Amino acid sequence: MIRQLRRPEALLATIAGTATILLWMMLGFFNPYSSSLETGPLQITFFTLCVPAVLAIMSAWFRRKALVLIAFLWSLPISLYLAMTPGIFAWFGATSCAYLVTYFLMLADRQR
């Protein structure tokens, strides 16, 4: 697995996916503007942010470029919404863009 991280696309996807998971934990559990009693928003953001992050990490490790594109498209709507917020959660837009860059890096690697 460490050998897989030597490729730039796998490293980028791993960093972006890990950052997304950490940001989601901050959004869900340490956000002073959300109620800890409501589980609906937590579930929605889990399935629209964390699951694509894990998918992006796994697909980069196993060199499945279609899955990285699916992860990007899956996380894009909520990432764009959060990218327009003034706080730290705007970084979700950057991590989603990193999935797209990973896809293009995997395409370029495949053509060589």
PDB file of N, CA and C in Angstrom:
ATOM      1  N   MET A   1       0.818  -1.187   0.000  1.00  0.00           N
ATOM      2  CA  MET A   1       0.000   0.000   0.000  1.00  0.00           C
ATOM      3  C   MET A   1       0.865   1.255   0.000  1.00  0.00           C
ATOM      4  N   ILE A   2       1.966   1.246   0.723  1.00  0.00           N
ATOM      5  CA  ILE A   2       2.853   2.407   0.745  1.00  0.00           C
ATOM      6  C   ILE A   2       3.432   2.639  -0.644  1.00  0.00           C
ATOM      7  N   ARG A   3       3.686   1.567  -1.365  1.00  0.00           N
ATOM      8  CA  ARG A   3       4.217   1.690  -2.716  1.00  0.00           C
ATOM      9  C   ARG A   3       3.227   2.407  -3.633  1.00  0.00           C
ATOM     10  N   GLN A   4       1.927   2.205  -3.396  1.00  0.00           N
ATOM     11  CA  GLN A   4       0.908   2.871  -4.202  1.00  0.00           C
ATOM     12  C   GLN A   4       0.923   4.382  -3.996  1.00  0.00           C
ATOM     13  N   LEU A   5       1.322   4.832  -2.810  1.00  0.00           N
ATOM     14  CA  LEU A   5       1.320   6.264  -2.517  1.00  0.00           C
ATOM     15  C   LEU A   5       2.455   7.008  -3.201  1.00  0.00           C
ATOM     16  N   ARG A   6       3.343   6.314  -3.852  1.00  0.00           N
ATOM     17  CA  ARG A   6       4.414   6.980  -4.597  1.00  0.00           C
ATOM     18  C   ARG A   6       3.906   7.603  -5.883  1.00  0.00           C
ATOM     19  N   ARG A   7       2.765   7.153  -6.348  1.00  0.00           N
ATOM     20  CA  ARG A   7       2.164   7.766  -7.531  1.00  0.00           C
ATOM     21  C   ARG A   7       1.462   9.045  -7.120  1.00  0.00           C
ATOM     22  N   PRO A   8       1.617  10.125  -7.885  1.00  0.00           N
ATOM     23  CA  PRO A   8       1.017  11.411  -7.483  1.00  0.00           C
ATOM     24  C   PRO A   8      -0.498  11.365  -7.367  1.00  0.00           C
ATOM     25  N   GLU A   9      -1.157  10.627  -8.252  1.00  0.00           N
ATOM     26  CA  GLU A   9      -2.620  10.590  -8.197  1.00  0.00           C
ATOM     27  C   GLU A   9      -3.122   9.864  -6.947  1.00  0.00           C
ATOM     28  N   ALA A  10      -2.443   8.803  -6.549  1.00  0.00           N
ATOM     29  CA  ALA A  10      -2.848   8.088  -5.343  1.00  0.00           C
ATOM     30  C   ALA A  10      -2.589   8.933  -4.098  1.00  0.00           C
ATOM     31  N   LEU A  11      -1.486   9.637  -4.093  1.00  0.00           N
ATOM     32  CA  LEU A  11      -1.177  10.509  -2.960  1.00  0.00           C
ATOM     33  C   LEU A  11      -2.187  11.653  -2.861  1.00  0.00           C
ATOM     34  N   LEU A  12      -2.524  12.252  -3.984  1.00  0.00           N
ATOM     35  CA  LEU A  12      -3.494  13.353  -3.991  1.00  0.00           C
ATOM     36  C   LEU A  12      -4.868  12.875  -3.531  1.00  0.00           C
ATOM     37  N   ALA A  13      -5.306  11.739  -4.025  1.00  0.00           N
ATOM     38  CA  ALA A  13      -6.617  11.218  -3.629  1.00  0.00           C
ATOM     39  C   ALA A  13      -6.646  10.850  -2.151  1.00  0.00           C
ATOM     40  N   THR A  14      -5.554  10.302  -1.657  1.00  0.00           N
ATOM     41  CA  THR A  14      -5.489   9.936  -0.242  1.00  0.00           C
ATOM     42  C   THR A  14      -5.517  11.169   0.650  1.00  0.00           C
ATOM     43  N   ILE A  15      -4.763  12.184   0.278  1.00  0.00           N
ATOM     44  CA  ILE A  15      -4.761  13.426   1.066  1.00  0.00           C
ATOM     45  C   ILE A  15      -6.127  14.105   1.006  1.00  0.00           C
ATOM     46  N   ALA A  16      -6.715  14.183  -0.189  1.00  0.00           N
ATOM     47  CA  ALA A  16      -8.021  14.840  -0.331  1.00  0.00           C
ATOM     48  C   ALA A  16      -9.112  14.064   0.407  1.00  0.00           C
ATOM     49  N   GLY A  17      -9.092  12.753   0.300  1.00  0.00           N
ATOM     50  CA  GLY A  17     -10.088  11.944   0.999  1.00  0.00           C
ATOM     51  C   GLY A  17      -9.957  12.038   2.504  1.00  0.00           C
ATOM     52  N   THR A  18      -8.726  12.006   2.994  1.00  0.00           N
ATOM     53  CA  THR A  18      -8.496  12.135   4.434  1.00  0.00           C
ATOM     54  C   THR A  18      -8.911  13.519   4.930  1.00  0.00           C
ATOM     55  N   ALA A  19      -8.591  14.543   4.162  1.00  0.00           N
ATOM     56  CA  ALA A  19      -8.995  15.903   4.540  1.00  0.00           C
ATOM     57  C   ALA A  19     -10.516  16.024   4.558  1.00  0.00           C
ATOM     58  N   THR A  20     -11.184  15.403   3.608  1.00  0.00           N
ATOM     59  CA  THR A  20     -12.645  15.439   3.577  1.00  0.00           C
ATOM     60  C   THR A  20     -13.231  14.762   4.803  1.00  0.00           C
ATOM     61  N   ILE A  21     -12.683  13.628   5.176  1.00  0.00           N
ATOM     62  CA  ILE A  21     -13.189  12.910   6.345  1.00  0.00           C
ATOM     63  C   ILE A  21     -12.963  13.738   7.616  1.00  0.00           C
ATOM     64  N   LEU A  22     -11.801  14.354   7.736  1.00  0.00           N
ATOM     65  CA  LEU A  22     -11.533  15.192   8.908  1.00  0.00           C
ATOM     66  C   LEU A  22     -12.443  16.421   8.943  1.00  0.00           C
ATOM     67  N   LEU A  23     -12.637  17.041   7.782  1.00  0.00           N
ATOM     68  CA  LEU A  23     -13.553  18.187   7.721  1.00  0.00           C
ATOM     69  C   LEU A  23     -14.982  17.783   8.047  1.00  0.00           C
ATOM     70  N   TRP A  24     -15.384  16.600   7.587  1.00  0.00           N
ATOM     71  CA  TRP A  24     -16.728  16.132   7.891  1.00  0.00           C
ATOM     72  C   TRP A  24     -16.903  15.910   9.393  1.00  0.00           C
ATOM     73  N   MET A  25     -15.880  15.368  10.036  1.00  0.00           N
ATOM     74  CA  MET A  25     -15.957  15.170  11.484  1.00  0.00           C
ATOM     75  C   MET A  25     -16.102  16.508  12.204  1.00  0.00           C
ATOM     76  N   MET A  26     -15.380  17.505  11.729  1.00  0.00           N
ATOM     77  CA  MET A  26     -15.520  18.840  12.318  1.00  0.00           C
ATOM     78  C   MET A  26     -16.919  19.399  12.058  1.00  0.00           C
ATOM     79  N   LEU A  27     -17.429  19.189  10.851  1.00  0.00           N
ATOM     80  CA  LEU A  27     -18.765  19.683  10.497  1.00  0.00           C
ATOM     81  C   LEU A  27     -19.845  19.001  11.323  1.00  0.00           C
ATOM     82  N   GLY A  28     -19.703  17.713  11.503  1.00  0.00           N
ATOM     83  CA  GLY A  28     -20.746  16.963  12.191  1.00  0.00           C
ATOM     84  C   GLY A  28     -20.695  17.016  13.701  1.00  0.00           C
ATOM     85  N   PHE A  29     -19.495  17.021  14.259  1.00  0.00           N
ATOM     86  CA  PHE A  29     -19.387  16.860  15.702  1.00  0.00           C
ATOM     87  C   PHE A  29     -18.879  18.101  16.441  1.00  0.00           C
ATOM     88  N   PHE A  30     -18.168  18.973  15.777  1.00  0.00           N
ATOM     89  CA  PHE A  30     -17.583  20.121  16.453  1.00  0.00           C
ATOM     90  C   PHE A  30     -18.074  21.456  15.907  1.00  0.00           C
ATOM     91  N   ASN A  31     -19.168  21.445  15.192  1.00  0.00           N
ATOM     92  CA  ASN A  31     -19.720  22.657  14.603  1.00  0.00           C
ATOM     93  C   ASN A  31     -20.635  23.337  15.623  1.00  0.00           C
ATOM     94  N   PRO A  32     -20.297  24.550  16.060  1.00  0.00           N
ATOM     95  CA  PRO A  32     -21.142  25.204  17.069  1.00  0.00           C
ATOM     96  C   PRO A  32     -22.498  25.661  16.523  1.00  0.00           C
ATOM     97  N   TYR A  33     -22.679  25.662  15.213  1.00  0.00           N
ATOM     98  CA  TYR A  33     -23.924  26.129  14.616  1.00  0.00           C
ATOM     99  C   TYR A  33     -24.922  25.012  14.348  1.00  0.00           C
ATOM    100  N   SER A  34     -24.542  23.783  14.627  1.00  0.00           N
ATOM    101  CA  SER A  34     -25.474  22.680  14.401  1.00  0.00           C
ATOM    102  C   SER A  34     -25.856  22.048  15.726  1.00  0.00           C
ATOM    103  N   SER A  35     -27.019  21.473  15.752  1.00  0.00           N
ATOM    104  CA  SER A  35     -27.516  20.814  16.948  1.00  0.00           C
ATOM    105  C   SER A  35     -27.004  19.384  16.982  1.00  0.00           C
ATOM    106  N   SER A  36     -26.506  18.977  18.108  1.00  0.00           N
ATOM    107  CA  SER A  36     -25.990  17.611  18.217  1.00  0.00           C
ATOM    108  C   SER A  36     -27.114  16.594  18.370  1.00  0.00           C
ATOM    109  N   LEU A  37     -28.341  17.067  18.558  1.00  0.00           N
ATOM    110  CA  LEU A  37     -29.475  16.164  18.714  1.00  0.00           C
ATOM    111  C   LEU A  37     -30.059  15.717  17.385  1.00  0.00           C
ATOM    112  N   GLU A  38     -29.808  16.448  16.326  1.00  0.00           N
ATOM    113  CA  GLU A  38     -30.349  16.101  15.018  1.00  0.00           C
ATOM    114  C   GLU A  38     -29.378  15.178  14.286  1.00  0.00           C
ATOM    115  N   THR A  39     -29.862  14.043  13.842  1.00  0.00           N
ATOM    116  CA  THR A  39     -29.005  13.105  13.125  1.00  0.00           C
ATOM    117  C   THR A  39     -29.212  13.167  11.617  1.00  0.00           C
ATOM    118  N   GLY A  40     -30.267  13.816  11.164  1.00  0.00           N
ATOM    119  CA  GLY A  40     -30.550  13.899   9.725  1.00  0.00           C
ATOM    120  C   GLY A  40     -29.436  14.554   8.930  1.00  0.00           C
ATOM    121  N   PRO A  41     -29.021  15.770   9.305  1.00  0.00           N
ATOM    122  CA  PRO A  41     -27.928  16.400   8.557  1.00  0.00           C
ATOM    123  C   PRO A  41     -26.618  15.611   8.631  1.00  0.00           C
ATOM    124  N   LEU A  42     -26.391  14.963   9.759  1.00  0.00           N
ATOM    125  CA  LEU A  42     -25.180  14.155   9.914  1.00  0.00           C
ATOM    126  C   LEU A  42     -25.187  12.977   8.945  1.00  0.00           C
ATOM    127  N   GLN A  43     -26.325  12.333   8.804  1.00  0.00           N
ATOM    128  CA  GLN A  43     -26.444  11.211   7.882  1.00  0.00           C
ATOM    129  C   GLN A  43     -26.315  11.654   6.434  1.00  0.00           C
ATOM    130  N   ILE A  44     -26.953  12.762   6.102  1.00  0.00           N
ATOM    131  CA  ILE A  44     -26.890  13.253   4.725  1.00  0.00           C
ATOM    132  C   ILE A  44     -25.466  13.615   4.345  1.00  0.00           C
ATOM    133  N   THR A  45     -24.792  14.351   5.219  1.00  0.00           N
ATOM    134  CA  THR A  45     -23.417  14.744   4.899  1.00  0.00           C
ATOM    135  C   THR A  45     -22.474  13.554   4.920  1.00  0.00           C
ATOM    136  N   PHE A  46     -22.776  12.533   5.732  1.00  0.00           N
ATOM    137  CA  PHE A  46     -21.955  11.329   5.719  1.00  0.00           C
ATOM    138  C   PHE A  46     -22.014  10.666   4.346  1.00  0.00           C
ATOM    139  N   PHE A  47     -23.222  10.505   3.811  1.00  0.00           N
ATOM    140  CA  PHE A  47     -23.372   9.819   2.531  1.00  0.00           C
ATOM    141  C   PHE A  47     -22.981  10.679   1.334  1.00  0.00           C
ATOM    142  N   THR A  48     -22.924  11.990   1.502  1.00  0.00           N
ATOM    143  CA  THR A  48     -22.540  12.829   0.366  1.00  0.00           C
ATOM    144  C   THR A  48     -21.106  13.339   0.443  1.00  0.00           C
ATOM    145  N   LEU A  49     -20.441  13.153   1.582  1.00  0.00           N
ATOM    146  CA  LEU A  49     -19.051  13.604   1.706  1.00  0.00           C
ATOM    147  C   LEU A  49     -18.093  12.476   2.085  1.00  0.00           C
ATOM    148  N   CYS A  50     -18.428  11.714   3.119  1.00  0.00           N
ATOM    149  CA  CYS A  50     -17.504  10.676   3.598  1.00  0.00           C
ATOM    150  C   CYS A  50     -17.444   9.453   2.681  1.00  0.00           C
ATOM    151  N   VAL A  51     -18.581   8.993   2.246  1.00  0.00           N
ATOM    152  CA  VAL A  51     -18.584   7.808   1.384  1.00  0.00           C
ATOM    153  C   VAL A  51     -17.834   8.073   0.069  1.00  0.00           C
ATOM    154  N   PRO A  52     -18.053   9.218  -0.595  1.00  0.00           N
ATOM    155  CA  PRO A  52     -17.233   9.484  -1.788  1.00  0.00           C
ATOM    156  C   PRO A  52     -15.747   9.634  -1.473  1.00  0.00           C
ATOM    157  N   ALA A  53     -15.414  10.142  -0.285  1.00  0.00           N
ATOM    158  CA  ALA A  53     -14.004  10.278   0.089  1.00  0.00           C
ATOM    159  C   ALA A  53     -13.348   8.904   0.202  1.00  0.00           C
ATOM    160  N   VAL A  54     -14.031   7.971   0.834  1.00  0.00           N
ATOM    161  CA  VAL A  54     -13.498   6.608   0.950  1.00  0.00           C
ATOM    162  C   VAL A  54     -13.422   5.958  -0.430  1.00  0.00           C
ATOM    163  N   LEU A  55     -14.424   6.196  -1.254  1.00  0.00           N
ATOM    164  CA  LEU A  55     -14.418   5.669  -2.623  1.00  0.00           C
ATOM    165  C   LEU A  55     -13.247   6.227  -3.420  1.00  0.00           C
ATOM    166  N   ALA A  56     -12.962   7.499  -3.273  1.00  0.00           N
ATOM    167  CA  ALA A  56     -11.839   8.106  -3.991  1.00  0.00           C
ATOM    168  C   ALA A  56     -10.503   7.529  -3.524  1.00  0.00           C
ATOM    169  N   ILE A  57     -10.363   7.340  -2.240  1.00  0.00           N
ATOM    170  CA  ILE A  57      -9.117   6.770  -1.712  1.00  0.00           C
ATOM    171  C   ILE A  57      -8.919   5.350  -2.235  1.00  0.00           C
ATOM    172  N   MET A  58      -9.947   4.537  -2.131  1.00  0.00           N
ATOM    173  CA  MET A  58      -9.829   3.140  -2.569  1.00  0.00           C
ATOM    174  C   MET A  58      -9.626   3.038  -4.078  1.00  0.00           C
ATOM    175  N   SER A  59     -10.304   3.870  -4.842  1.00  0.00           N
ATOM    176  CA  SER A  59     -10.163   3.782  -6.293  1.00  0.00           C
ATOM    177  C   SER A  59      -8.790   4.246  -6.762  1.00  0.00           C
ATOM    178  N   ALA A  60      -8.189   5.188  -6.056  1.00  0.00           N
ATOM    179  CA  ALA A  60      -6.839   5.605  -6.431  1.00  0.00           C
ATOM    180  C   ALA A  60      -5.822   4.531  -6.082  1.00  0.00           C
ATOM    181  N   TRP A  61      -6.033   3.854  -4.974  1.00  0.00           N
ATOM    182  CA  TRP A  61      -5.124   2.774  -4.604  1.00  0.00           C
ATOM    183  C   TRP A  61      -5.193   1.607  -5.582  1.00  0.00           C
ATOM    184  N   PHE A  62      -6.406   1.328  -6.077  1.00  0.00           N
ATOM    185  CA  PHE A  62      -6.586   0.189  -6.979  1.00  0.00           C
ATOM    186  C   PHE A  62      -6.637   0.595  -8.447  1.00  0.00           C
ATOM    187  N   ARG A  63      -6.316   1.844  -8.736  1.00  0.00           N
ATOM    188  CA  ARG A  63      -6.227   2.377 -10.098  1.00  0.00           C
ATOM    189  C   ARG A  63      -7.532   2.221 -10.892  1.00  0.00           C
ATOM    190  N   ARG A  64      -8.615   2.600 -10.285  1.00  0.00           N
ATOM    191  CA  ARG A  64      -9.921   2.583 -10.947  1.00  0.00           C
ATOM    192  C   ARG A  64     -10.362   4.019 -11.177  1.00  0.00           C
ATOM    193  N   LYS A  65     -10.053   4.527 -12.367  1.00  0.00           N
ATOM    194  CA  LYS A  65     -10.302   5.951 -12.629  1.00  0.00           C
ATOM    195  C   LYS A  65     -11.783   6.288 -12.701  1.00  0.00           C
ATOM    196  N   ALA A  66     -12.627   5.353 -13.111  1.00  0.00           N
ATOM    197  CA  ALA A  66     -14.062   5.626 -13.176  1.00  0.00           C
ATOM    198  C   ALA A  66     -14.642   5.877 -11.787  1.00  0.00           C
ATOM    199  N   LEU A  67     -14.122   5.193 -10.787  1.00  0.00           N
ATOM    200  CA  LEU A  67     -14.631   5.378  -9.437  1.00  0.00           C
ATOM    201  C   LEU A  67     -14.244   6.738  -8.860  1.00  0.00           C
ATOM    202  N   VAL A  68     -13.090   7.262  -9.245  1.00  0.00           N
ATOM    203  CA  VAL A  68     -12.704   8.604  -8.805  1.00  0.00           C
ATOM    204  C   VAL A  68     -13.644   9.640  -9.418  1.00  0.00           C
ATOM    205  N   LEU A  69     -13.988   9.441 -10.665  1.00  0.00           N
ATOM    206  CA  LEU A  69     -14.933  10.350 -11.319  1.00  0.00           C
ATOM    207  C   LEU A  69     -16.309  10.262 -10.656  1.00  0.00           C
ATOM    208  N   ILE A  70     -16.740   9.076 -10.291  1.00  0.00           N
ATOM    209  CA  ILE A  70     -18.012   8.910  -9.582  1.00  0.00           C
ATOM    210  C   ILE A  70     -17.957   9.618  -8.229  1.00  0.00           C
ATOM    211  N   ALA A  71     -16.839   9.487  -7.526  1.00  0.00           N
ATOM    212  CA  ALA A  71     -16.679  10.161  -6.228  1.00  0.00           C
ATOM    213  C   ALA A  71     -16.754  11.676  -6.399  1.00  0.00           C
ATOM    214  N   PHE A  72     -16.140  12.181  -7.460  1.00  0.00           N
ATOM    215  CA  PHE A  72     -16.201  13.622  -7.721  1.00  0.00           C
ATOM    216  C   PHE A  72     -17.630  14.069  -7.992  1.00  0.00           C
ATOM    217  N   LEU A  73     -18.322  13.381  -8.884  1.00  0.00           N
ATOM    218  CA  LEU A  73     -19.691  13.760  -9.231  1.00  0.00           C
ATOM    219  C   LEU A  73     -20.637  13.601  -8.051  1.00  0.00           C
ATOM    220  N   TRP A  74     -20.385  12.599  -7.229  1.00  0.00           N
ATOM    221  CA  TRP A  74     -21.227  12.328  -6.069  1.00  0.00           C
ATOM    222  C   TRP A  74     -21.093  13.441  -5.027  1.00  0.00           C
ATOM    223  N   SER A  75     -19.871  13.909  -4.811  1.00  0.00           N
ATOM    224  CA  SER A  75     -19.645  14.915  -3.774  1.00  0.00           C
ATOM    225  C   SER A  75     -19.776  16.351  -4.298  1.00  0.00           C
ATOM    226  N   LEU A  76     -19.907  16.528  -5.586  1.00  0.00           N
ATOM    227  CA  LEU A  76     -19.903  17.863  -6.171  1.00  0.00           C
ATOM    228  C   LEU A  76     -21.031  18.779  -5.682  1.00  0.00           C
ATOM    229  N   PRO A  77     -22.292  18.360  -5.648  1.00  0.00           N
ATOM    230  CA  PRO A  77     -23.347  19.312  -5.255  1.00  0.00           C
ATOM    231  C   PRO A  77     -23.154  19.888  -3.845  1.00  0.00           C
ATOM    232  N   ILE A  78     -22.919  19.036  -2.871  1.00  0.00           N
ATOM    233  CA  ILE A  78     -22.779  19.554  -1.512  1.00  0.00           C
ATOM    234  C   ILE A  78     -21.441  20.261  -1.333  1.00  0.00           C
ATOM    235  N   SER A  79     -20.418  19.838  -2.069  1.00  0.00           N
ATOM    236  CA  SER A  79     -19.121  20.524  -1.990  1.00  0.00           C
ATOM    237  C   SER A  79     -19.218  21.942  -2.545  1.00  0.00           C
ATOM    238  N   LEU A  80     -19.956  22.106  -3.640  1.00  0.00           N
ATOM    239  CA  LEU A  80     -20.162  23.452  -4.186  1.00  0.00           C
ATOM    240  C   LEU A  80     -20.951  24.321  -3.207  1.00  0.00           C
ATOM    241  N   TYR A  81     -21.941  23.730  -2.578  1.00  0.00           N
ATOM    242  CA  TYR A  81     -22.724  24.476  -1.597  1.00  0.00           C
ATOM    243  C   TYR A  81     -21.841  24.921  -0.428  1.00  0.00           C
ATOM    244  N   LEU A  82     -21.036  24.016   0.085  1.00  0.00           N
ATOM    245  CA  LEU A  82     -20.175  24.340   1.220  1.00  0.00           C
ATOM    246  C   LEU A  82     -19.003  25.230   0.813  1.00  0.00           C
ATOM    247  N   ALA A  83     -18.615  25.188  -0.446  1.00  0.00           N
ATOM    248  CA  ALA A  83     -17.526  26.051  -0.915  1.00  0.00           C
ATOM    249  C   ALA A  83     -17.931  27.519  -0.883  1.00  0.00           C
ATOM    250  N   MET A  84     -19.221  27.784  -0.885  1.00  0.00           N
ATOM    251  CA  MET A  84     -19.694  29.170  -0.849  1.00  0.00           C
ATOM    252  C   MET A  84     -19.881  29.698   0.568  1.00  0.00           C
ATOM    253  N   THR A  85     -19.562  28.890   1.559  1.00  0.00           N
ATOM    254  CA  THR A  85     -19.668  29.356   2.944  1.00  0.00           C
ATOM    255  C   THR A  85     -18.390  30.090   3.329  1.00  0.00           C
ATOM    256  N   PRO A  86     -18.478  31.003   4.277  1.00  0.00           N
ATOM    257  CA  PRO A  86     -17.290  31.795   4.616  1.00  0.00           C
ATOM    258  C   PRO A  86     -16.316  31.102   5.563  1.00  0.00           C
ATOM    259  N   GLY A  87     -16.626  29.938   6.078  1.00  0.00           N
ATOM    260  CA  GLY A  87     -15.782  29.304   7.085  1.00  0.00           C
ATOM    261  C   GLY A  87     -14.817  28.281   6.519  1.00  0.00           C
ATOM    262  N   ILE A  88     -14.345  27.445   7.415  1.00  0.00           N
ATOM    263  CA  ILE A  88     -13.368  26.415   7.069  1.00  0.00           C
ATOM    264  C   ILE A  88     -13.974  25.351   6.158  1.00  0.00           C
ATOM    265  N   PHE A  89     -15.295  25.232   6.184  1.00  0.00           N
ATOM    266  CA  PHE A  89     -15.941  24.196   5.391  1.00  0.00           C
ATOM    267  C   PHE A  89     -15.932  24.494   3.896  1.00  0.00           C
ATOM    268  N   ALA A  90     -15.452  25.651   3.519  1.00  0.00           N
ATOM    269  CA  ALA A  90     -15.263  25.959   2.102  1.00  0.00           C
ATOM    270  C   ALA A  90     -14.188  25.069   1.486  1.00  0.00           C
ATOM    271  N   TRP A  91     -13.365  24.463   2.330  1.00  0.00           N
ATOM    272  CA  TRP A  91     -12.323  23.557   1.826  1.00  0.00           C
ATOM    273  C   TRP A  91     -12.896  22.279   1.210  1.00  0.00           C
ATOM    274  N   PHE A  92     -14.171  21.991   1.462  1.00  0.00           N
ATOM    275  CA  PHE A  92     -14.795  20.844   0.794  1.00  0.00           C
ATOM    276  C   PHE A  92     -14.771  21.023  -0.720  1.00  0.00           C
ATOM    277  N   GLY A  93     -14.864  22.246  -1.188  1.00  0.00           N
ATOM    278  CA  GLY A  93     -14.771  22.509  -2.631  1.00  0.00           C
ATOM    279  C   GLY A  93     -13.401  22.154  -3.174  1.00  0.00           C
ATOM    280  N   ALA A  94     -12.358  22.444  -2.407  1.00  0.00           N
ATOM    281  CA  ALA A  94     -10.991  22.120  -2.846  1.00  0.00           C
ATOM    282  C   ALA A  94     -10.756  20.612  -2.866  1.00  0.00           C
ATOM    283  N   THR A  95     -11.295  19.914  -1.876  1.00  0.00           N
ATOM    284  CA  THR A  95     -11.087  18.463  -1.867  1.00  0.00           C
ATOM    285  C   THR A  95     -11.854  17.796  -3.006  1.00  0.00           C
ATOM    286  N   SER A  96     -13.020  18.324  -3.325  1.00  0.00           N
ATOM    287  CA  SER A  96     -13.770  17.784  -4.455  1.00  0.00           C
ATOM    288  C   SER A  96     -13.033  18.036  -5.773  1.00  0.00           C
ATOM    289  N   CYS A  97     -12.447  19.209  -5.913  1.00  0.00           N
ATOM    290  CA  CYS A  97     -11.646  19.494  -7.113  1.00  0.00           C
ATOM    291  C   CYS A  97     -10.422  18.593  -7.185  1.00  0.00           C
ATOM    292  N   ALA A  98      -9.892  18.232  -6.032  1.00  0.00           N
ATOM    293  CA  ALA A  98      -8.738  17.322  -6.013  1.00  0.00           C
ATOM    294  C   ALA A  98      -9.120  15.947  -6.559  1.00  0.00           C
ATOM    295  N   TYR A  99     -10.372  15.528  -6.352  1.00  0.00           N
ATOM    296  CA  TYR A  99     -10.819  14.267  -6.958  1.00  0.00           C
ATOM    297  C   TYR A  99     -10.786  14.363  -8.478  1.00  0.00           C
ATOM    298  N   LEU A 100     -11.211  15.501  -9.012  1.00  0.00           N
ATOM    299  CA  LEU A 100     -11.196  15.695 -10.462  1.00  0.00           C
ATOM    300  C   LEU A 100      -9.765  15.721 -11.000  1.00  0.00           C
ATOM    301  N   VAL A 101      -8.866  16.389 -10.293  1.00  0.00           N
ATOM    302  CA  VAL A 101      -7.452  16.416 -10.701  1.00  0.00           C
ATOM    303  C   VAL A 101      -6.877  15.005 -10.656  1.00  0.00           C
ATOM    304  N   THR A 102      -7.266  14.234  -9.647  1.00  0.00           N
ATOM    305  CA  THR A 102      -6.829  12.837  -9.564  1.00  0.00           C
ATOM    306  C   THR A 102      -7.292  12.052 -10.777  1.00  0.00           C
ATOM    307  N   TYR A 103      -8.526  12.268 -11.179  1.00  0.00           N
ATOM    308  CA  TYR A 103      -9.045  11.589 -12.365  1.00  0.00           C
ATOM    309  C   TYR A 103      -8.216  11.931 -13.602  1.00  0.00           C
ATOM    310  N   PHE A 104      -7.909  13.214 -13.787  1.00  0.00           N
ATOM    311  CA  PHE A 104      -7.115  13.613 -14.954  1.00  0.00           C
ATOM    312  C   PHE A 104      -5.691  13.072 -14.878  1.00  0.00           C
ATOM    313  N   LEU A 105      -5.119  13.008 -13.696  1.00  0.00           N
ATOM    314  CA  LEU A 105      -3.783  12.408 -13.541  1.00  0.00           C
ATOM    315  C   LEU A 105      -3.813  10.924 -13.872  1.00  0.00           C
ATOM    316  N   MET A 106      -4.883  10.249 -13.482  1.00  0.00           N
ATOM    317  CA  MET A 106      -5.009   8.833 -13.803  1.00  0.00           C
ATOM    318  C   MET A 106      -5.213   8.623 -15.303  1.00  0.00           C
ATOM    319  N   LEU A 107      -5.935   9.544 -15.941  1.00  0.00           N
ATOM    320  CA  LEU A 107      -6.090   9.469 -17.403  1.00  0.00           C
ATOM    321  C   LEU A 107      -4.741   9.665 -18.109  1.00  0.00           C
ATOM    322  N   ALA A 108      -3.973  10.621 -17.656  1.00  0.00           N
ATOM    323  CA  ALA A 108      -2.668  10.880 -18.268  1.00  0.00           C
ATOM    324  C   ALA A 108      -1.720   9.719 -18.024  1.00  0.00           C
ATOM    325  N   ASP A 109      -1.788   9.106 -16.851  1.00  0.00           N
ATOM    326  CA  ASP A 109      -0.921   7.971 -16.558  1.00  0.00           C
ATOM    327  C   ASP A 109      -1.298   6.772 -17.405  1.00  0.00           C
ATOM    328  N   ARG A 110      -2.578   6.598 -17.657  1.00  0.00           N
ATOM    329  CA  ARG A 110      -3.072   5.462 -18.441  1.00  0.00           C
ATOM    330  C   ARG A 110      -2.651   5.599 -19.922  1.00  0.00           C
ATOM    331  N   GLN A 111      -2.541   6.847 -20.417  1.00  0.00           N
ATOM    332  CA  GLN A 111      -2.196   7.055 -21.820  1.00  0.00           C
ATOM    333  C   GLN A 111      -0.705   6.903 -22.085  1.00  0.00           C
ATOM    334  N   ARG A 112       0.098   6.926 -21.042  1.00  0.00           N
ATOM    335  CA  ARG A 112       1.545   6.759 -21.248  1.00  0.00           C
ATOM    336  C   ARG A 112       1.937   5.362 -21.469  1.00  0.00           C
TER     337      ARG A 112
END
